[in-house]
XYZ file of C-alpha atoms in Angstrom:
462
model
C -7.840 -16.203 -11.033
C -4.370 -18.422 -11.597
C -5.301 -19.136 -15.265
C -5.926 -15.066 -15.491
C -2.000 -14.807 -14.162
C -0.718 -17.167 -16.538
C -2.982 -16.149 -19.551
C -1.689 -12.556 -18.803
C 1.877 -13.956 -18.310
C 1.975 -15.648 -22.071
C 0.100 -13.253 -23.491
C 2.599 -10.046 -22.834
C 5.498 -12.368 -23.963
C 3.646 -12.874 -27.000
C 3.418 -9.779 -27.837
C 6.935 -8.922 -26.572
C 7.807 -11.052 -29.779
C 5.537 -10.279 -31.902
C 6.494 -6.691 -31.802
C 10.509 -8.317 -31.936
C 9.958 -10.784 -34.368
C 8.092 -8.896 -36.637
C 10.396 -6.580 -37.828
C 13.464 -8.242 -37.016
C 12.696 -11.201 -39.797
C 12.658 -8.089 -42.716
C 15.814 -7.051 -40.792
C 17.168 -10.321 -41.043
C 16.300 -10.488 -44.994
C 17.588 -6.839 -46.018
C 21.277 -8.133 -43.980
C 21.256 -11.170 -46.112
C 20.407 -9.259 -49.114
C 22.941 -7.501 -48.744
C 25.694 -10.017 -46.840
C 25.042 -12.313 -50.448
C 25.388 -9.054 -52.485
C 28.512 -8.022 -50.957
C 30.221 -11.829 -50.879
C 29.042 -11.366 -54.655
C 30.314 -8.110 -55.805
C 33.521 -9.691 -53.982
C 33.706 -12.102 -55.921
C 32.950 -10.456 -59.631
C 35.843 -7.694 -59.307
C 38.049 -11.129 -58.321
C 36.535 -12.456 -60.997
C 36.986 -9.584 -62.786
C 40.857 -9.626 -62.222
C 40.563 -12.633 -64.048
C 39.388 -11.996 -67.296
C 41.431 -8.731 -68.088
C 44.157 -10.608 -69.755
C 41.934 -13.235 -71.801
C 39.662 -10.884 -72.753
C 42.517 -8.346 -73.968
C 43.853 -10.878 -75.501
C 41.987 -14.300 -75.591
C 43.563 -17.666 -75.867
C 41.728 -21.496 -76.148
C 43.704 -22.128 -73.057
C 42.863 -18.978 -71.140
C 39.171 -19.527 -71.803
C 39.353 -23.403 -70.299
C 41.066 -22.006 -67.717
C 38.279 -19.496 -66.746
C 35.858 -21.931 -67.276
C 37.595 -23.934 -65.248
C 37.314 -21.412 -62.658
C 33.922 -20.426 -63.525
C 32.263 -23.628 -63.003
C 34.585 -24.008 -59.684
C 33.424 -20.856 -58.158
C 29.548 -21.795 -59.363
C 30.359 -25.360 -57.167
C 31.302 -23.442 -53.739
C 28.819 -20.768 -53.886
C 26.257 -21.925 -56.413
C 26.589 -18.283 -58.069
C 25.912 -18.874 -62.243
C 28.817 -17.009 -63.654
C 28.397 -15.040 -67.345
C 31.535 -13.404 -68.705
C 30.191 -11.090 -71.570
C 33.199 -8.849 -73.895
C 32.353 -5.909 -75.030
C 29.904 -6.247 -77.222
C 28.021 -7.613 -75.130
C 28.978 -12.033 -76.010
C 29.597 -14.686 -73.831
C 32.797 -15.939 -73.698
C 32.848 -17.994 -70.744
C 29.903 -18.782 -68.679
C 29.755 -21.606 -65.738
C 27.466 -23.541 -67.554
C 28.466 -27.651 -67.696
C 27.074 -27.862 -71.642
C 28.401 -24.526 -72.393
C 25.599 -23.955 -74.554
C 25.096 -20.361 -73.744
C 28.596 -19.782 -75.493
C 28.625 -16.874 -78.564
C 25.110 -15.963 -77.215
C 24.468 -11.551 -76.514
C 23.859 -10.701 -73.493
C 23.686 -7.223 -74.864
C 20.025 -6.699 -73.942
C 20.771 -7.277 -70.618
C 20.158 -3.869 -68.552
C 22.816 -4.572 -66.249
C 25.305 -6.513 -68.940
C 24.340 -3.441 -70.313
C 24.922 -0.851 -67.523
C 28.734 -2.755 -67.012
C 29.559 -1.851 -70.251
C 29.298 1.409 -69.658
C 32.152 1.318 -66.641
C 29.323 1.042 -64.156
C 28.626 -1.702 -61.214
C 25.181 -2.399 -60.846
C 23.693 -4.863 -58.519
C 19.690 -5.718 -57.662
C 16.715 -8.464 -58.152
C 14.692 -8.857 -61.559
C 12.501 -12.369 -63.045
C 14.429 -13.793 -65.723
C 12.499 -15.016 -68.403
C 14.776 -17.540 -68.476
C 14.918 -19.043 -66.064
C 12.149 -18.961 -64.811
C 12.580 -17.059 -61.205
C 13.829 -14.315 -59.471
C 17.777 -13.774 -59.625
C 19.829 -11.513 -57.585
C 22.411 -10.438 -59.288
C 25.832 -8.395 -59.594
C 27.507 -6.897 -62.558
C 30.677 -5.468 -62.989
C 33.221 -4.157 -65.450
C 36.154 -5.583 -66.477
C 38.705 -2.561 -66.642
C 42.038 -2.549 -68.639
C 43.552 1.088 -68.128
C 40.685 3.602 -68.585
C 39.010 1.188 -71.342
C 36.498 -1.322 -70.460
C 37.143 -4.727 -71.851
C 33.360 -6.422 -70.701
C 31.421 -7.450 -67.586
C 30.868 -10.469 -65.653
C 28.121 -10.522 -64.237
C 26.900 -13.583 -61.327
C 23.730 -14.143 -60.589
C 22.320 -15.818 -57.994
C 18.209 -16.811 -56.697
C 16.972 -15.322 -54.360
C 14.975 -18.609 -52.800
C 18.777 -18.930 -51.897
C 18.643 -15.549 -49.411
C 14.839 -16.706 -48.969
C 15.514 -20.100 -47.441
C 18.298 -18.391 -45.360
C 16.226 -16.068 -43.785
C 13.937 -19.098 -43.428
C 15.875 -21.051 -41.871
C 17.059 -18.165 -39.079
C 12.834 -17.350 -38.829
C 12.317 -21.224 -37.987
C 15.299 -20.338 -35.660
C 13.617 -17.066 -34.081
C 10.462 -19.287 -33.472
C 11.693 -21.386 -32.060
C 13.515 -19.508 -29.294
C 9.770 -17.672 -29.263
C 8.157 -20.959 -28.512
C 10.956 -21.861 -25.600
C 9.722 -18.023 -24.426
C 6.360 -18.600 -24.188
C 6.861 -21.496 -22.667
C 9.239 -20.246 -19.827
C 6.839 -17.369 -19.817
C 4.372 -19.803 -18.493
C 6.149 -21.914 -16.492
C 7.324 -18.923 -14.665
C 3.469 -17.623 -14.607
C 2.347 -20.974 -13.166
C 5.066 -20.707 -9.921
C 4.246 -17.464 -9.459
C 0.787 -17.444 -9.921
C 0.385 -20.352 -7.632
C 2.892 -18.497 -4.927
C 0.467 -15.733 -5.204
C -3.092 -17.899 -4.962
C -1.527 -19.433 -2.252
C -0.423 -16.713 -0.109
C -3.981 -15.418 -1.575
C -6.157 -18.340 0.099
C -4.390 -19.039 3.010
C -5.509 -15.352 3.852
C -8.658 -15.927 3.058
C -8.761 -19.106 5.189
C -7.460 -17.701 8.099
C -10.452 -14.152 7.638
C -12.940 -17.457 6.841
C -12.151 -18.411 10.111
C -11.661 -14.956 12.393
C -15.483 -14.827 10.960
C -16.478 -17.601 12.390
C -15.327 -16.783 15.934
C -11.408 -17.837 16.045
C -9.930 -14.680 17.511
C -6.294 -16.414 17.146
C -6.925 -16.854 13.135
C -3.312 -15.234 11.516
C -1.798 -14.595 8.636
C 1.300 -15.750 7.169
C 4.127 -13.017 7.361
C 6.867 -13.714 6.715
C 6.103 -16.173 3.039
C 4.802 -14.185 -0.315
C 5.374 -10.531 -2.545
C 6.105 -7.994 -0.729
C 2.044 -6.274 -1.257
C 1.353 -10.123 0.168
C 3.195 -10.035 3.255
C 1.882 -6.039 4.098
C -1.542 -7.166 3.303
C -1.093 -10.059 5.971
C 0.581 -7.712 8.906
C -2.615 -5.075 8.636
C -5.084 -8.561 8.429
C -2.927 -9.276 11.567
C -2.587 -5.887 13.287
C -7.277 -5.761 12.225
C -7.148 -9.108 14.116
C -4.987 -8.440 17.473
C -7.040 -4.987 17.740
C -10.411 -7.358 16.954
C -9.585 -9.519 19.118
C -8.847 -7.168 22.270
C -11.581 -4.877 21.738
C -13.604 -8.442 21.510
C -11.787 -9.516 25.270
C -12.097 -5.224 26.575
C -15.725 -6.310 25.960
C -15.566 -9.643 27.801
C -13.439 -7.730 30.137
C -15.950 -4.884 31.232
C -19.466 -7.175 31.103
C -17.708 -10.200 33.447
C -16.366 -6.736 35.667
C -19.752 -4.876 35.322
C -21.388 -7.967 36.503
C -19.161 -8.640 39.363
C -18.485 -5.340 40.928
C -22.748 -4.615 40.363
C -23.538 -7.816 42.249
C -22.514 -7.086 45.363
C -24.017 -2.903 45.399
C -27.202 -4.268 43.546
C -27.977 -6.477 46.407
C -27.164 -4.150 49.175
C -29.206 -2.125 48.087
C -32.118 -3.901 48.015
C -31.853 -5.654 51.098
C -31.386 -2.141 52.518
C -34.767 -0.574 50.554
C -36.561 -4.187 51.874
C -35.649 -3.297 55.314
C -37.040 0.232 54.761
C -39.941 -0.731 53.922
C -41.268 -2.360 56.613
C -39.705 -0.156 59.337
C -41.782 2.827 57.687
C -44.678 2.625 59.884
C -42.235 1.027 63.319
C -39.665 2.978 62.788
C -39.669 6.472 61.122
C -35.880 7.512 61.961
C -34.778 4.210 61.058
C -35.949 3.961 57.390
C -34.933 7.199 56.451
C -31.629 5.954 58.548
C -32.015 2.936 55.793
C -32.393 5.721 53.169
C -29.746 7.635 53.914
C -27.662 4.340 52.929
C -29.181 3.266 50.546
C -28.565 6.984 48.004
C -24.950 6.446 49.455
C -24.770 2.770 47.414
C -26.177 4.341 44.694
C -23.845 6.942 44.950
C -21.073 4.293 44.630
C -22.981 2.223 41.872
C -23.232 5.751 40.140
C -19.193 5.929 40.409
C -19.385 2.221 39.317
C -20.708 2.015 36.049
C -19.451 5.743 35.258
C -15.470 4.563 36.559
C -15.878 1.325 34.240
C -17.650 3.003 31.623
C -14.539 5.668 31.327
C -12.172 2.558 31.901
C -13.832 1.123 28.586
C -13.785 4.127 26.294
C -9.946 4.621 26.701
C -9.098 1.225 26.434
C -10.858 1.576 23.159
C -9.148 4.358 22.438
C -6.720 5.098 19.633
C -6.633 8.569 19.751
C -3.458 10.443 18.006
C -0.873 11.855 20.322
C -0.725 15.841 20.531
C 2.024 17.922 21.654
C 0.427 19.439 25.692
C 2.370 21.616 27.998
C 2.401 19.684 30.728
C 3.429 22.119 33.374
C 0.651 24.546 32.322
C -2.056 21.852 32.654
C -0.559 20.626 35.987
C -0.602 24.294 37.575
C -4.260 24.802 35.657
C -5.753 21.508 37.390
C -4.193 22.633 40.421
C -5.430 25.589 40.705
C -8.949 23.828 40.214
C -8.517 21.418 43.454
C -7.262 23.958 45.542
C -11.118 24.882 47.579
C -11.278 21.500 48.019
C -8.140 21.021 49.378
C -8.326 24.189 51.252
C -12.084 22.628 53.310
C -9.734 19.572 53.802
C -6.912 21.713 55.051
C -4.600 20.652 52.662
C -1.797 22.816 51.469
C -1.056 22.429 47.500
C 1.482 23.757 46.277
C 3.572 23.726 42.085
C 7.324 23.003 41.298
C 9.525 22.821 38.585
C 9.424 23.651 35.052
C 7.571 26.585 33.917
C 6.637 25.299 30.581
C 7.575 21.450 29.697
C 6.078 20.218 26.239
C 5.218 16.626 26.262
C 3.525 14.184 23.544
C 0.319 12.321 24.486
C -3.530 12.247 23.664
C -5.537 15.309 24.683
C -7.152 15.730 28.127
C -4.917 12.522 29.312
C -2.804 14.831 31.795
C -5.686 16.461 33.593
C -7.332 13.027 34.087
C -4.137 11.517 35.589
C -3.538 14.267 37.493
C -7.170 14.535 38.921
C -7.075 10.784 40.054
C -3.499 11.341 41.982
C -4.869 14.604 43.934
C -8.298 12.992 43.782
C -6.204 9.483 45.777
C -4.057 12.426 47.663
C -6.554 14.173 49.241
C -7.796 11.481 50.791
C -5.458 9.799 52.190
C -3.557 13.791 53.334
C -3.970 14.638 56.698
C -5.290 17.751 57.771
C -2.169 20.671 58.075
C -0.392 18.666 55.091
C 1.255 19.765 52.135
C 0.660 18.106 48.630
C 3.520 19.172 45.918
C 3.077 19.561 42.711
C 6.058 18.932 40.253
C 6.886 18.697 36.781
C 10.715 17.737 35.977
C 12.055 17.660 32.955
C 15.195 15.019 32.405
C 16.811 14.808 29.093
C 13.708 12.713 26.253
C 11.053 12.552 29.380
C 9.705 14.739 31.534
C 7.594 13.575 34.420
C 4.838 14.122 35.972
C 4.585 13.520 40.187
C 2.565 14.162 43.122
C 3.460 14.286 46.150
C 1.901 13.503 49.630
C 2.155 13.157 53.593
C -0.576 10.011 53.395
C -0.040 7.198 55.376
C 1.981 5.459 52.293
C 1.848 2.017 50.360
C 4.024 -1.128 50.708
C 6.517 -1.294 47.031
C 3.744 -4.079 46.459
C 0.227 -2.603 47.205
C 1.833 0.261 44.739
C 2.150 -2.437 42.560
C -1.028 -3.789 42.806
C -2.332 -0.816 43.234
C -3.297 -0.103 39.465
C -5.066 -3.368 39.017
C -8.923 -3.194 38.586
C -11.380 -3.102 41.876
C -8.151 -3.030 44.247
C -8.053 -1.624 47.031
C -6.067 -1.014 50.151
C -8.661 -1.793 53.005
C -12.562 -3.071 52.217
C -13.584 -0.267 54.748
C -11.273 2.204 52.343
C -13.670 5.152 49.430
C -13.796 5.027 45.792
C -14.671 2.170 43.179
C -10.605 1.047 42.611
C -10.753 2.531 39.408
C -9.454 5.380 39.591
C -5.990 3.754 38.726
C -6.665 1.117 36.329
C -8.054 4.438 34.324
C -4.680 6.586 34.734
C -2.626 3.206 33.982
C -4.788 3.160 30.574
C -4.744 6.138 29.953
C -0.725 6.636 30.583
C -0.168 3.148 27.942
C -3.063 4.921 25.137
C -0.572 8.802 25.330
C 2.867 6.488 25.272
C 3.919 7.199 28.642
C 4.041 5.214 31.744
C 2.503 5.408 35.781
C 4.138 4.533 38.700
C 3.561 4.699 42.488
C 6.538 4.733 44.632
C 6.466 4.735 48.688
C 8.089 8.495 50.409
C 10.629 7.989 52.630
C 8.568 8.826 55.997
C 5.707 8.332 54.823
C 3.000 9.152 51.515
C 3.108 8.300 48.487
C 4.662 9.887 44.990
C 2.566 9.378 42.684
C 4.016 10.252 39.373
C 3.885 9.497 35.006
C 6.738 10.362 33.168
C 5.935 11.410 28.703
C 8.101 11.852 26.129
C 9.580 15.109 25.960
C 9.190 17.440 23.021
C 11.986 19.733 22.634
């Protein structure tokens, strides 16, 4: 992957350079050609001005002076100078041997054009010097009369050489750019692949059973940091689920061992008493049935607790007041059998965020515990209190109550206030887990005098 990333960087850079430099080289040739033509036209007009007086009345002194100027110009810029009269005959050239002096240039198209009073420029092949020439020809005016013409010629190779130098410079820049792109690609791909290798290593360690394996979330590209964060969340969730399974297995084996042993002993005793003491055997069978019921409650509680721990159900908007009143009505019949009254206090409507069925199950557990400890003739109050951003459900009983330390420990698994207390010790642990799944807080607090205030606080919905 590292080399593919580098190749991609270099390939994209080369493509961009080709797209840019090919049209640029053509543009540079055009610009250089126009620059030279413009300079030649300017110089040709200057020489035309110097030639006007000589072409009107030629003198040997003026001719030598003008020839010296033409040679000086040739030496300075490299352009060949030819000055002709109205007949197209060369009267001054920049040649050292002056072999072209007196030669007719009237057949040259650019000379003939200039003698008609027009400026000409362009490129053409010269049979004389056997090369492509860049030329500029301007007429020499005296008022409205054309006295002659000045032609400057420049080898096209000069333009080509100038453009080639610039293209070589561009090539050097392009090569440097490609090398820099390769270096950047090497560094970038190294960082990317290094982070991916670290993430791969963490994945392999996790697959081998190392639940502490985590990816680095602090370095690398934002996408890789996000991927590492997602991996760590997955690892945390997996570790939590495995720990829950281990806890469930440990709790189940620990809590089921004692009642199973007791059940076995009762059944063995019952078998021994079947023939000698039928009444005693019947009593032992009743005790065994009670132990089976306890086992059933423990298993159901463990399974429910396991499901709530593994659950990641989304939060919903529920009417806590409506749920409280509905569940209270369902418990009224059992409360009447125990000579206990259940009353409702608080808001008529209170919207909260919670997982589905969580408020119902929490309230059922609280009411079950309250009924088991409430004396005959007492009252259980179910209250919904709205306070700003939170709404709290209270279940208030008049039972014997507990100390603050016992209220804190009551949410631990299998904890019971006394060994002879009914239940499996899982009800409040389930309440605590359901509250956490709903982003809520469950609590127990002793009431003044006696009794318990069992509460759960949810996020209120305006």
